[in-house]
JSON list of N, CA and C in Angstrom, two decimals:
[
{"chain": "G", "resi": 1, "resn": "ILE", "atom": "N", "xyz": [210.73, 259.18, 87.00]},
{"chain": "G", "resi": 1, "resn": "ILE", "atom": "CA", "xyz": [209.55, 259.81, 87.54]},
{"chain": "G", "resi": 1, "resn": "ILE", "atom": "C", "xyz": [209.43, 261.18, 87.06]},
{"chain": "G", "resi": 2, "resn": "ARG", "atom": "N", "xyz": [210.48, 261.88, 87.06]},
{"chain": "G", "resi": 2, "resn": "ARG", "atom": "CA", "xyz": [210.56, 263.45, 86.42]},
{"chain": "G", "resi": 2, "resn": "ARG", "atom": "C", "xyz": [209.96, 263.38, 85.19]},
{"chain": "G", "resi": 3, "resn": "ASP", "atom": "N", "xyz": [210.43, 262.63, 84.36]},
{"chain": "G", "resi": 3, "resn": "ASP", "atom": "CA", "xyz": [209.95, 262.61, 82.90]},
{"chain": "G", "resi": 3, "resn": "ASP", "atom": "C", "xyz": [208.37, 262.44, 82.89]},
{"chain": "G", "resi": 4, "resn": "LYS", "atom": "N", "xyz": [207.79, 261.47, 83.47]},
{"chain": "G", "resi": 4, "resn": "LYS", "atom": "CA", "xyz": [206.44, 261.20, 83.34]},
{"chain": "G", "resi": 4, "resn": "LYS", "atom": "C", "xyz": [205.66, 262.38, 83.94]},
{"chain": "G", "resi": 5, "resn": "LEU", "atom": "N", "xyz": [206.16, 263.15, 84.94]},
{"chain": "G", "resi": 5, "resn": "LEU", "atom": "CA", "xyz": [205.34, 264.35, 85.43]},
{"chain": "G", "resi": 5, "resn": "LEU", "atom": "C", "xyz": [205.60, 265.34, 84.32]},
{"chain": "G", "resi": 6, "resn": "VAL", "atom": "N", "xyz": [206.67, 265.64, 84.03]},
{"chain": "G", "resi": 6, "resn": "VAL", "atom": "CA", "xyz": [206.94, 266.78, 82.96]},
{"chain": "G", "resi": 6, "resn": "VAL", "atom": "C", "xyz": [206.10, 266.52, 81.54]},
{"chain": "G", "resi": 7, "resn": "THR", "atom": "N", "xyz": [205.92, 265.29, 81.19]},
{"chain": "G", "resi": 7, "resn": "THR", "atom": "CA", "xyz": [205.07, 264.92, 80.12]},
{"chain": "G", "resi": 7, "resn": "THR", "atom": "C", "xyz": [203.53, 265.07, 80.37]},
{"chain": "G", "resi": 8, "resn": "GLY", "atom": "N", "xyz": [203.20, 264.61, 81.65]},
{"chain": "G", "resi": 8, "resn": "GLY", "atom": "CA", "xyz": [201.79, 264.64, 81.84]},
{"chain": "G", "resi": 8, "resn": "GLY", "atom": "C", "xyz": [201.30, 266.01, 82.54]},
{"chain": "G", "resi": 9, "resn": "VAL", "atom": "N", "xyz": [202.27, 266.71, 83.00]},
{"chain": "G", "resi": 9, "resn": "VAL", "atom": "CA", "xyz": [201.75, 268.16, 83.49]},
{"chain": "G", "resi": 9, "resn": "VAL", "atom": "C", "xyz": [202.60, 269.07, 82.70]},
{"chain": "G", "resi": 10, "resn": "GLN", "atom": "N", "xyz": [201.82, 269.89, 81.97]},
{"chain": "G", "resi": 10, "resn": "GLN", "atom": "CA", "xyz": [202.42, 271.00, 81.31]},
{"chain": "G", "resi": 10, "resn": "GLN", "atom": "C", "xyz": [203.20, 272.13, 82.11]},
{"chain": "G", "resi": 11, "resn": "THR", "atom": "N", "xyz": [202.32, 272.45, 83.41]},
{"chain": "G", "resi": 11, "resn": "THR", "atom": "CA", "xyz": [202.60, 273.55, 84.12]},
{"chain": "G", "resi": 11, "resn": "THR", "atom": "C", "xyz": [203.19, 273.14, 85.35]},
{"chain": "G", "resi": 12, "resn": "CYS", "atom": "N", "xyz": [204.20, 272.75, 85.40]},
{"chain": "G", "resi": 12, "resn": "CYS", "atom": "CA", "xyz": [204.90, 272.17, 86.44]},
{"chain": "G", "resi": 12, "resn": "CYS", "atom": "C", "xyz": [206.40, 272.60, 86.73]},
{"chain": "G", "resi": 13, "resn": "ALA", "atom": "N", "xyz": [206.93, 273.10, 88.13]},
{"chain": "G", "resi": 13, "resn": "ALA", "atom": "CA", "xyz": [207.95, 273.41, 88.32]},
{"chain": "G", "resi": 13, "resn": "ALA", "atom": "C", "xyz": [209.04, 272.03, 88.28]},
{"chain": "G", "resi": 14, "resn": "LEU", "atom": "N", "xyz": [210.01, 272.02, 87.93]},
{"chain": "G", "resi": 14, "resn": "LEU", "atom": "CA", "xyz": [210.91, 271.10, 87.98]},
{"chain": "G", "resi": 14, "resn": "LEU", "atom": "C", "xyz": [211.66, 271.14, 89.46]},
{"chain": "G", "resi": 15, "resn": "PRO", "atom": "N", "xyz": [211.97, 269.82, 89.88]},
{"chain": "G", "resi": 15, "resn": "PRO", "atom": "CA", "xyz": [212.48, 269.85, 91.19]},
{"chain": "G", "resi": 15, "resn": "PRO", "atom": "C", "xyz": [213.70, 270.70, 91.44]},
{"chain": "G", "resi": 16, "resn": "ILE", "atom": "N", "xyz": [213.67, 271.25, 92.65]},
{"chain": "G", "resi": 16, "resn": "ILE", "atom": "CA", "xyz": [214.67, 272.30, 93.05]},
{"chain": "G", "resi": 16, "resn": "ILE", "atom": "C", "xyz": [215.92, 271.59, 93.04]},
{"chain": "G", "resi": 17, "resn": "LEU", "atom": "N", "xyz": [216.94, 271.79, 92.12]},
{"chain": "G", "resi": 17, "resn": "LEU", "atom": "CA", "xyz": [218.24, 271.04, 92.10]},
{"chain": "G", "resi": 17, "resn": "LEU", "atom": "C", "xyz": [219.16, 272.15, 92.84]},
{"chain": "G", "resi": 18, "resn": "SER", "atom": "N", "xyz": [219.57, 271.85, 94.06]},
{"chain": "G", "resi": 18, "resn": "SER", "atom": "CA", "xyz": [220.39, 272.66, 94.51]},
{"chain": "G", "resi": 18, "resn": "SER", "atom": "C", "xyz": [221.19, 271.76, 95.78]},
{"chain": "G", "resi": 19, "resn": "ASP", "atom": "N", "xyz": [222.13, 272.48, 96.35]},
{"chain": "G", "resi": 19, "resn": "ASP", "atom": "CA", "xyz": [222.77, 271.81, 97.44]},
{"chain": "G", "resi": 19, "resn": "ASP", "atom": "C", "xyz": [222.22, 271.79, 98.69]},
{"chain": "G", "resi": 20, "resn": "ASP", "atom": "N", "xyz": [220.84, 272.40, 98.65]},
{"chain": "G", "resi": 20, "resn": "ASP", "atom": "CA", "xyz": [220.22, 272.86, 100.13]},
{"chain": "G", "resi": 20, "resn": "ASP", "atom": "C", "xyz": [219.66, 271.53, 100.47]},
{"chain": "G", "resi": 21, "resn": "ARG", "atom": "N", "xyz": [219.51, 271.46, 101.77]},
{"chain": "G", "resi": 21, "resn": "ARG", "atom": "CA", "xyz": [218.83, 270.20, 102.43]},
{"chain": "G", "resi": 21, "resn": "ARG", "atom": "C", "xyz": [217.36, 270.07, 101.92]},
{"chain": "G", "resi": 22, "resn": "MET", "atom": "N", "xyz": [216.81, 269.16, 102.11]},
{"chain": "G", "resi": 22, "resn": "MET", "atom": "CA", "xyz": [215.41, 268.65, 101.66]},
{"chain": "G", "resi": 22, "resn": "MET", "atom": "C", "xyz": [214.35, 269.75, 102.63]},
{"chain": "G", "resi": 23, "resn": "GLN", "atom": "N", "xyz": [214.74, 269.82, 103.90]},
{"chain": "G", "resi": 23, "resn": "GLN", "atom": "CA", "xyz": [214.29, 270.75, 104.75]},
{"chain": "G", "resi": 23, "resn": "GLN", "atom": "C", "xyz": [214.04, 272.20, 104.41]},
{"chain": "G", "resi": 24, "resn": "LYS", "atom": "N", "xyz": [215.18, 272.78, 103.74]},
{"chain": "G", "resi": 24, "resn": "LYS", "atom": "CA", "xyz": [215.15, 274.13, 103.37]},
{"chain": "G", "resi": 24, "resn": "LYS", "atom": "C", "xyz": [214.50, 273.98, 101.84]},
{"chain": "G", "resi": 25, "resn": "LYS", "atom": "N", "xyz": [214.50, 273.17, 101.18]},
{"chain": "G", "resi": 25, "resn": "LYS", "atom": "CA", "xyz": [213.84, 273.31, 99.81]},
{"chain": "G", "resi": 25, "resn": "LYS", "atom": "C", "xyz": [212.40, 273.41, 100.10]},
{"chain": "G", "resi": 26, "resn": "VAL", "atom": "N", "xyz": [211.98, 272.36, 100.98]},
{"chain": "G", "resi": 26, "resn": "VAL", "atom": "CA", "xyz": [210.47, 272.51, 101.56]},
{"chain": "G", "resi": 26, "resn": "VAL", "atom": "C", "xyz": [210.06, 273.95, 101.95]},
{"chain": "G", "resi": 27, "resn": "ARG", "atom": "N", "xyz": [210.96, 274.35, 102.91]},
{"chain": "G", "resi": 27, "resn": "ARG", "atom": "CA", "xyz": [210.76, 275.68, 103.43]},
{"chain": "G", "resi": 27, "resn": "ARG", "atom": "C", "xyz": [210.73, 276.73, 102.48]},
{"chain": "G", "resi": 28, "resn": "ASN", "atom": "N", "xyz": [211.48, 276.61, 101.65]},
{"chain": "G", "resi": 28, "resn": "ASN", "atom": "CA", "xyz": [211.57, 277.84, 100.54]},
{"chain": "G", "resi": 28, "resn": "ASN", "atom": "C", "xyz": [210.16, 277.68, 99.59]},
{"chain": "G", "resi": 29, "resn": "ALA", "atom": "N", "xyz": [209.75, 276.51, 99.32]},
{"chain": "G", "resi": 29, "resn": "ALA", "atom": "CA", "xyz": [208.70, 276.31, 98.39]},
{"chain": "G", "resi": 29, "resn": "ALA", "atom": "C", "xyz": [207.37, 276.79, 99.37]},
{"chain": "G", "resi": 30, "resn": "GLN", "atom": "N", "xyz": [207.30, 276.55, 100.51]},
{"chain": "G", "resi": 30, "resn": "GLN", "atom": "CA", "xyz": [206.31, 277.17, 101.46]},
{"chain": "G", "resi": 30, "resn": "GLN", "atom": "C", "xyz": [206.18, 278.78, 101.50]},
{"chain": "G", "resi": 31, "resn": "MET", "atom": "N", "xyz": [207.44, 279.19, 101.47]},
{"chain": "G", "resi": 31, "resn": "MET", "atom": "CA", "xyz": [207.39, 280.73, 101.57]},
{"chain": "G", "resi": 31, "resn": "MET", "atom": "C", "xyz": [206.97, 281.21, 100.08]},
{"chain": "G", "resi": 32, "resn": "GLU", "atom": "N", "xyz": [207.24, 280.59, 99.02]},
{"chain": "G", "resi": 32, "resn": "GLU", "atom": "CA", "xyz": [206.88, 280.99, 98.08]},
{"chain": "G", "resi": 32, "resn": "GLU", "atom": "C", "xyz": [205.47, 280.71, 97.49]},
{"chain": "G", "resi": 33, "resn": "GLU", "atom": "N", "xyz": [204.64, 280.22, 98.65]},
{"chain": "G", "resi": 33, "resn": "GLU", "atom": "CA", "xyz": [203.36, 279.92, 98.40]},
{"chain": "G", "resi": 33, "resn": "GLU", "atom": "C", "xyz": [202.94, 278.93, 97.42]},
{"chain": "G", "resi": 34, "resn": "ILE", "atom": "N", "xyz": [203.82, 278.23, 97.10]},
{"chain": "G", "resi": 34, "resn": "ILE", "atom": "CA", "xyz": [203.56, 277.07, 96.11]},
{"chain": "G", "resi": 34, "resn": "ILE", "atom": "C", "xyz": [202.41, 275.98, 96.66]},
{"chain": "G", "resi": 35, "resn": "PRO", "atom": "N", "xyz": [201.40, 275.74, 95.68]},
{"chain": "G", "resi": 35, "resn": "PRO", "atom": "CA", "xyz": [200.32, 275.15, 96.20]},
{"chain": "G", "resi": 35, "resn": "PRO", "atom": "C", "xyz": [200.48, 273.60, 96.93]},
{"chain": "G", "resi": 36, "resn": "PHE", "atom": "N", "xyz": [201.24, 272.97, 96.11]},
{"chain": "G", "resi": 36, "resn": "PHE", "atom": "CA", "xyz": [201.61, 271.50, 96.62]},
{"chain": "G", "resi": 36, "resn": "PHE", "atom": "C", "xyz": [203.02, 271.26, 95.92]},
{"chain": "G", "resi": 37, "resn": "MET", "atom": "N", "xyz": [203.58, 270.48, 96.82]},
{"chain": "G", "resi": 37, "resn": "MET", "atom": "CA", "xyz": [204.92, 270.16, 96.18]},
{"chain": "G", "resi": 37, "resn": "MET", "atom": "C", "xyz": [205.16, 268.42, 96.21]},
{"chain": "G", "resi": 38, "resn": "LEU", "atom": "N", "xyz": [205.60, 268.01, 95.24]},
{"chain": "G", "resi": 38, "resn": "LEU", "atom": "CA", "xyz": [205.89, 266.41, 94.83]},
{"chain": "G", "resi": 38, "resn": "LEU", "atom": "C", "xyz": [207.22, 266.16, 95.32]},
{"chain": "G", "resi": 39, "resn": "ILE", "atom": "N", "xyz": [207.29, 265.16, 96.22]},
{"chain": "G", "resi": 39, "resn": "ILE", "atom": "CA", "xyz": [208.61, 264.68, 96.71]},
{"chain": "G", "resi": 39, "resn": "ILE", "atom": "C", "xyz": [208.69, 263.16, 96.44]},
{"chain": "G", "resi": 40, "resn": "ALA", "atom": "N", "xyz": [209.76, 262.97, 95.74]},
{"chain": "G", "resi": 40, "resn": "ALA", "atom": "CA", "xyz": [209.99, 261.75, 95.44]},
{"chain": "G", "resi": 40, "resn": "ALA", "atom": "C", "xyz": [211.15, 261.13, 96.11]},
{"chain": "G", "resi": 41, "resn": "GLY", "atom": "N", "xyz": [211.22, 260.34, 97.10]},
{"chain": "G", "resi": 41, "resn": "GLY", "atom": "CA", "xyz": [212.35, 260.12, 97.98]},
{"chain": "G", "resi": 41, "resn": "GLY", "atom": "C", "xyz": [212.66, 258.57, 97.57]},
{"chain": "G", "resi": 42, "resn": "GLU", "atom": "N", "xyz": [213.75, 257.95, 98.05]},
{"chain": "G", "resi": 42, "resn": "GLU", "atom": "CA", "xyz": [214.07, 256.67, 97.55]},
{"chain": "G", "resi": 42, "resn": "GLU", "atom": "C", "xyz": [213.07, 255.74, 97.47]},
{"chain": "G", "resi": 43, "resn": "GLU", "atom": "N", "xyz": [212.26, 255.57, 98.66]},
{"chain": "G", "resi": 43, "resn": "GLU", "atom": "CA", "xyz": [211.06, 254.63, 98.65]},
{"chain": "G", "resi": 43, "resn": "GLU", "atom": "C", "xyz": [210.09, 254.89, 97.72]},
{"chain": "G", "resi": 44, "resn": "ASP", "atom": "N", "xyz": [209.72, 256.15, 97.43]},
{"chain": "G", "resi": 44, "resn": "ASP", "atom": "CA", "xyz": [208.84, 256.46, 96.59]},
{"chain": "G", "resi": 44, "resn": "ASP", "atom": "C", "xyz": [209.31, 256.20, 95.01]},
{"chain": "G", "resi": 45, "resn": "GLN", "atom": "N", "xyz": [210.60, 256.30, 94.84]},
{"chain": "G", "resi": 45, "resn": "GLN", "atom": "CA", "xyz": [211.08, 255.95, 93.44]},
{"chain": "G", "resi": 45, "resn": "GLN", "atom": "C", "xyz": [211.03, 254.61, 93.40]},
{"chain": "G", "resi": 46, "resn": "ALA", "atom": "N", "xyz": [211.41, 253.78, 94.24]},
{"chain": "G", "resi": 46, "resn": "ALA", "atom": "CA", "xyz": [211.16, 252.31, 93.99]},
{"chain": "G", "resi": 46, "resn": "ALA", "atom": "C", "xyz": [210.00, 252.00, 93.68]},
{"chain": "G", "resi": 47, "resn": "ASN", "atom": "N", "xyz": [208.85, 252.40, 94.23]},
{"chain": "G", "resi": 47, "resn": "ASN", "atom": "CA", "xyz": [207.70, 252.09, 94.10]},
{"chain": "G", "resi": 47, "resn": "ASN", "atom": "C", "xyz": [206.86, 252.92, 92.96]},
{"chain": "G", "resi": 48, "resn": "GLN", "atom": "N", "xyz": [207.59, 253.56, 92.10]},
{"chain": "G", "resi": 48, "resn": "GLN", "atom": "CA", "xyz": [207.15, 254.65, 91.26]},
{"chain": "G", "resi": 48, "resn": "GLN", "atom": "C", "xyz": [205.93, 255.34, 91.78]},
{"chain": "G", "resi": 49, "resn": "ALA", "atom": "N", "xyz": [205.91, 256.13, 92.80]},
{"chain": "G", "resi": 49, "resn": "ALA", "atom": "CA", "xyz": [205.11, 257.00, 93.45]},
{"chain": "G", "resi": 49, "resn": "ALA", "atom": "C", "xyz": [205.94, 258.20, 93.99]},
{"chain": "G", "resi": 50, "resn": "VAL", "atom": "N", "xyz": [204.98, 259.02, 94.22]},
{"chain": "G", "resi": 50, "resn": "VAL", "atom": "CA", "xyz": [205.20, 260.39, 94.79]},
{"chain": "G", "resi": 50, "resn": "VAL", "atom": "C", "xyz": [204.54, 260.72, 96.10]},
{"chain": "G", "resi": 51, "resn": "SER", "atom": "N", "xyz": [205.07, 261.82, 96.89]},
{"chain": "G", "resi": 51, "resn": "SER", "atom": "CA", "xyz": [204.06, 262.06, 97.97]},
{"chain": "G", "resi": 51, "resn": "SER", "atom": "C", "xyz": [203.75, 263.58, 97.77]},
{"chain": "G", "resi": 52, "resn": "PHE", "atom": "N", "xyz": [202.80, 264.01, 98.08]},
{"chain": "G", "resi": 52, "resn": "PHE", "atom": "CA", "xyz": [202.15, 265.32, 97.96]},
{"chain": "G", "resi": 52, "resn": "PHE", "atom": "C", "xyz": [202.62, 266.00, 99.24]},
{"chain": "G", "resi": 53, "resn": "ARG", "atom": "N", "xyz": [202.97, 267.05, 99.31]},
{"chain": "G", "resi": 53, "resn": "ARG", "atom": "CA", "xyz": [203.11, 268.07, 100.53]},
{"chain": "G", "resi": 53, "resn": "ARG", "atom": "C", "xyz": [202.40, 269.47, 100.25]},
{"chain": "G", "resi": 54, "resn": "PHE", "atom": "N", "xyz": [201.29, 269.72, 100.87]},
{"chain": "G", "resi": 54, "resn": "PHE", "atom": "CA", "xyz": [200.70, 270.88, 100.83]},
{"chain": "G", "resi": 54, "resn": "PHE", "atom": "C", "xyz": [200.82, 272.24, 101.48]},
{"chain": "G", "resi": 55, "resn": "ARG", "atom": "N", "xyz": [200.64, 273.19, 100.89]},
{"chain": "G", "resi": 55, "resn": "ARG", "atom": "CA", "xyz": [201.10, 274.50, 101.69]},
{"chain": "G", "resi": 55, "resn": "ARG", "atom": "C", "xyz": [200.84, 274.58, 103.02]},
{"chain": "G", "resi": 56, "resn": "ASP", "atom": "N", "xyz": [199.64, 273.69, 103.80]},
{"chain": "G", "resi": 56, "resn": "ASP", "atom": "CA", "xyz": [199.24, 273.88, 104.81]},
{"chain": "G", "resi": 56, "resn": "ASP", "atom": "C", "xyz": [200.09, 272.92, 105.83]},
{"chain": "G", "resi": 57, "resn": "GLY", "atom": "N", "xyz": [201.10, 272.15, 104.96]},
{"chain": "G", "resi": 57, "resn": "GLY", "atom": "CA", "xyz": [201.89, 271.28, 105.86]},
{"chain": "G", "resi": 57, "resn": "GLY", "atom": "C", "xyz": [201.32, 269.70, 105.88]},
{"chain": "G", "resi": 58, "resn": "THR", "atom": "N", "xyz": [200.23, 269.59, 105.47]},
{"chain": "G", "resi": 58, "resn": "THR", "atom": "CA", "xyz": [199.54, 268.21, 105.40]},
{"chain": "G", "resi": 58, "resn": "THR", "atom": "C", "xyz": [200.34, 267.37, 104.27]},
{"chain": "G", "resi": 59, "resn": "GLN", "atom": "N", "xyz": [200.51, 266.12, 104.35]},
{"chain": "G", "resi": 59, "resn": "GLN", "atom": "CA", "xyz": [201.29, 265.33, 103.50]},
{"chain": "G", "resi": 59, "resn": "GLN", "atom": "C", "xyz": [200.26, 264.18, 103.09]},
{"chain": "G", "resi": 60, "resn": "ARG", "atom": "N", "xyz": [200.56, 263.54, 101.82]},
{"chain": "G", "resi": 60, "resn": "ARG", "atom": "CA", "xyz": [199.94, 262.37, 101.58]},
{"chain": "G", "resi": 60, "resn": "ARG", "atom": "C", "xyz": [201.12, 261.43, 100.75]},
{"chain": "G", "resi": 61, "resn": "ASN", "atom": "N", "xyz": [201.33, 260.21, 101.44]},
{"chain": "G", "resi": 61, "resn": "ASN", "atom": "CA", "xyz": [202.34, 259.44, 100.92]},
{"chain": "G", "resi": 61, "resn": "ASN", "atom": "C", "xyz": [201.97, 258.49, 99.77]},
{"chain": "G", "resi": 62, "resn": "GLY", "atom": "N", "xyz": [202.99, 258.15, 98.93]},
{"chain": "G", "resi": 62, "resn": "GLY", "atom": "CA", "xyz": [202.88, 256.75, 98.39]},
{"chain": "G", "resi": 62, "resn": "GLY", "atom": "C", "xyz": [201.78, 256.85, 97.12]},
{"chain": "G", "resi": 63, "resn": "ILE", "atom": "N", "xyz": [201.57, 257.95, 96.57]},
{"chain": "G", "resi": 63, "resn": "ILE", "atom": "CA", "xyz": [200.56, 258.11, 95.65]},
{"chain": "G", "resi": 63, "resn": "ILE", "atom": "C", "xyz": [201.28, 257.90, 94.05]},
{"chain": "G", "resi": 64, "resn": "PRO", "atom": "N", "xyz": [200.53, 256.66, 93.57]},
{"chain": "G", "resi": 64, "resn": "PRO", "atom": "CA", "xyz": [201.26, 256.23, 92.28]},
{"chain": "G", "resi": 64, "resn": "PRO", "atom": "C", "xyz": [201.44, 257.49, 91.42]},
{"chain": "G", "resi": 65, "resn": "VAL", "atom": "N", "xyz": [202.44, 257.44, 90.46]},
{"chain": "G", "resi": 65, "resn": "VAL", "atom": "CA", "xyz": [202.78, 258.66, 89.71]},
{"chain": "G", "resi": 65, "resn": "VAL", "atom": "C", "xyz": [201.36, 258.96, 88.42]},
{"chain": "G", "resi": 66, "resn": "GLU", "atom": "N", "xyz": [201.05, 257.94, 87.94]},
{"chain": "G", "resi": 66, "resn": "GLU", "atom": "CA", "xyz": [199.85, 258.24, 87.14]},
{"chain": "G", "resi": 66, "resn": "GLU", "atom": "C", "xyz": [198.51, 259.00, 87.79]},
{"chain": "G", "resi": 67, "resn": "ASP", "atom": "N", "xyz": [198.35, 258.48, 89.15]},
{"chain": "G", "resi": 67, "resn": "ASP", "atom": "CA", "xyz": [197.40, 259.10, 89.81]},
{"chain": "G", "resi": 67, "resn": "ASP", "atom": "C", "xyz": [197.73, 260.36, 90.30]},
{"chain": "G", "resi": 68, "resn": "ALA", "atom": "N", "xyz": [198.98, 260.61, 90.60]},
{"chain": "G", "resi": 68, "resn": "ALA", "atom": "CA", "xyz": [199.46, 262.27, 90.95]},
{"chain": "G", "resi": 68, "resn": "ALA", "atom": "C", "xyz": [199.24, 263.12, 89.77]},
{"chain": "G", "resi": 69, "resn": "ILE", "atom": "N", "xyz": [199.68, 262.52, 88.40]},
{"chain": "G", "resi": 69, "resn": "ILE", "atom": "CA", "xyz": [199.25, 263.34, 87.40]},
{"chain": "G", "resi": 69, "resn": "ILE", "atom": "C", "xyz": [198.18, 263.88, 87.07]},
{"chain": "G", "resi": 70, "resn": "ASN", "atom": "N", "xyz": [197.12, 262.64, 87.33]},
{"chain": "G", "resi": 70, "resn": "ASN", "atom": "CA", "xyz": [195.66, 262.86, 86.96]},
{"chain": "G", "resi": 70, "resn": "ASN", "atom": "C", "xyz": [195.26, 263.75, 87.96]},
{"chain": "G", "resi": 71, "resn": "GLU", "atom": "N", "xyz": [195.62, 263.88, 89.30]},
{"chain": "G", "resi": 71, "resn": "GLU", "atom": "CA", "xyz": [195.07, 264.75, 90.32]},
{"chain": "G", "resi": 71, "resn": "GLU", "atom": "C", "xyz": [195.63, 266.11, 90.06]},
{"chain": "G", "resi": 72, "resn": "ILE", "atom": "N", "xyz": [196.88, 266.48, 89.82]},
{"chain": "G", "resi": 72, "resn": "ILE", "atom": "CA", "xyz": [197.45, 267.63, 89.47]},
{"chain": "G", "resi": 72, "resn": "ILE", "atom": "C", "xyz": [196.65, 268.29, 87.98]},
{"chain": "G", "resi": 73, "resn": "GLN", "atom": "N", "xyz": [196.30, 267.67, 87.24]},
{"chain": "G", "resi": 73, "resn": "GLN", "atom": "CA", "xyz": [195.66, 267.93, 86.03]},
{"chain": "G", "resi": 73, "resn": "GLN", "atom": "C", "xyz": [194.28, 268.43, 86.36]},
{"chain": "G", "resi": 74, "resn": "GLU", "atom": "N", "xyz": [193.50, 267.66, 87.14]},
{"chain": "G", "resi": 74, "resn": "GLU", "atom": "CA", "xyz": [192.17, 267.90, 87.50]},
{"chain": "G", "resi": 74, "resn": "GLU", "atom": "C", "xyz": [192.41, 269.31, 88.39]},
{"chain": "G", "resi": 75, "resn": "THR", "atom": "N", "xyz": [193.33, 269.37, 89.32]},
{"chain": "G", "resi": 75, "resn": "THR", "atom": "CA", "xyz": [193.32, 270.45, 90.18]},
{"chain": "G", "resi": 75, "resn": "THR", "atom": "C", "xyz": [193.37, 271.86, 89.13]},
{"chain": "G", "resi": 76, "resn": "ILE", "atom": "N", "xyz": [194.30, 271.64, 88.16]},
{"chain": "G", "resi": 76, "resn": "ILE", "atom": "CA", "xyz": [194.59, 272.81, 87.19]},
{"chain": "G", "resi": 76, "resn": "ILE", "atom": "C", "xyz": [193.30, 273.10, 86.46]},
{"chain": "G", "resi": 77, "resn": "LYS", "atom": "N", "xyz": [192.79, 272.07, 85.85]},
{"chain": "G", "resi": 77, "resn": "LYS", "atom": "CA", "xyz": [191.48, 272.28, 85.22]},
{"chain": "G", "resi": 77, "resn": "LYS", "atom": "C", "xyz": [190.37, 272.76, 85.78]},
{"chain": "G", "resi": 78, "resn": "THR", "atom": "N", "xyz": [190.23, 272.49, 87.00]},
{"chain": "G", "resi": 78, "resn": "THR", "atom": "CA", "xyz": [189.11, 272.92, 87.97]},
{"chain": "G", "resi": 78, "resn": "THR", "atom": "C", "xyz": [189.30, 274.35, 88.86]},
{"chain": "G", "resi": 79, "resn": "ARG", "atom": "N", "xyz": [190.65, 274.65, 88.58]},
{"chain": "G", "resi": 79, "resn": "ARG", "atom": "CA", "xyz": [191.25, 275.74, 89.61]},
{"chain": "G", "resi": 79, "resn": "ARG", "atom": "C", "xyz": [191.04, 275.46, 90.97]},
{"chain": "G", "resi": 80, "resn": "LYS", "atom": "N", "xyz": [190.99, 274.40, 91.55]},
{"chain": "G", "resi": 80, "resn": "LYS", "atom": "CA", "xyz": [190.66, 273.93, 92.91]},
{"chain": "G", "resi": 80, "resn": "LYS", "atom": "C", "xyz": [191.87, 274.39, 93.75]},
{"chain": "G", "resi": 81, "resn": "GLN", "atom": "N", "xyz": [191.54, 275.16, 94.87]},
{"chain": "G", "resi": 81, "resn": "GLN", "atom": "CA", "xyz": [192.37, 275.70, 95.94]},
{"chain": "G", "resi": 81, "resn": "GLN", "atom": "C", "xyz": [192.89, 274.65, 96.76]},
{"chain": "G", "resi": 82, "resn": "VAL", "atom": "N", "xyz": [194.25, 274.39, 96.86]},
{"chain": "G", "resi": 82, "resn": "VAL", "atom": "CA", "xyz": [194.92, 273.22, 97.65]},
{"chain": "G", "resi": 82, "resn": "VAL", "atom": "C", "xyz": [195.64, 273.80, 98.62]}
]
């Protein structure tokens, strides 16, 4: 999934690779005011999907990777606030 995202989205921060728990990674991203995070849990990976978590705390689950890439590209292109 990571390879598809990096290829499809040029301005993307790679996953936070640390020993921190997921909750702490999410909290750190919120503190940095990252517009949205992509989370790929075990179920998402098995389905070739991701989950979006937005700065306001809302979340959309099970988005196919290709759809996620298109949505990110459109958001960047139109400079849409998320």
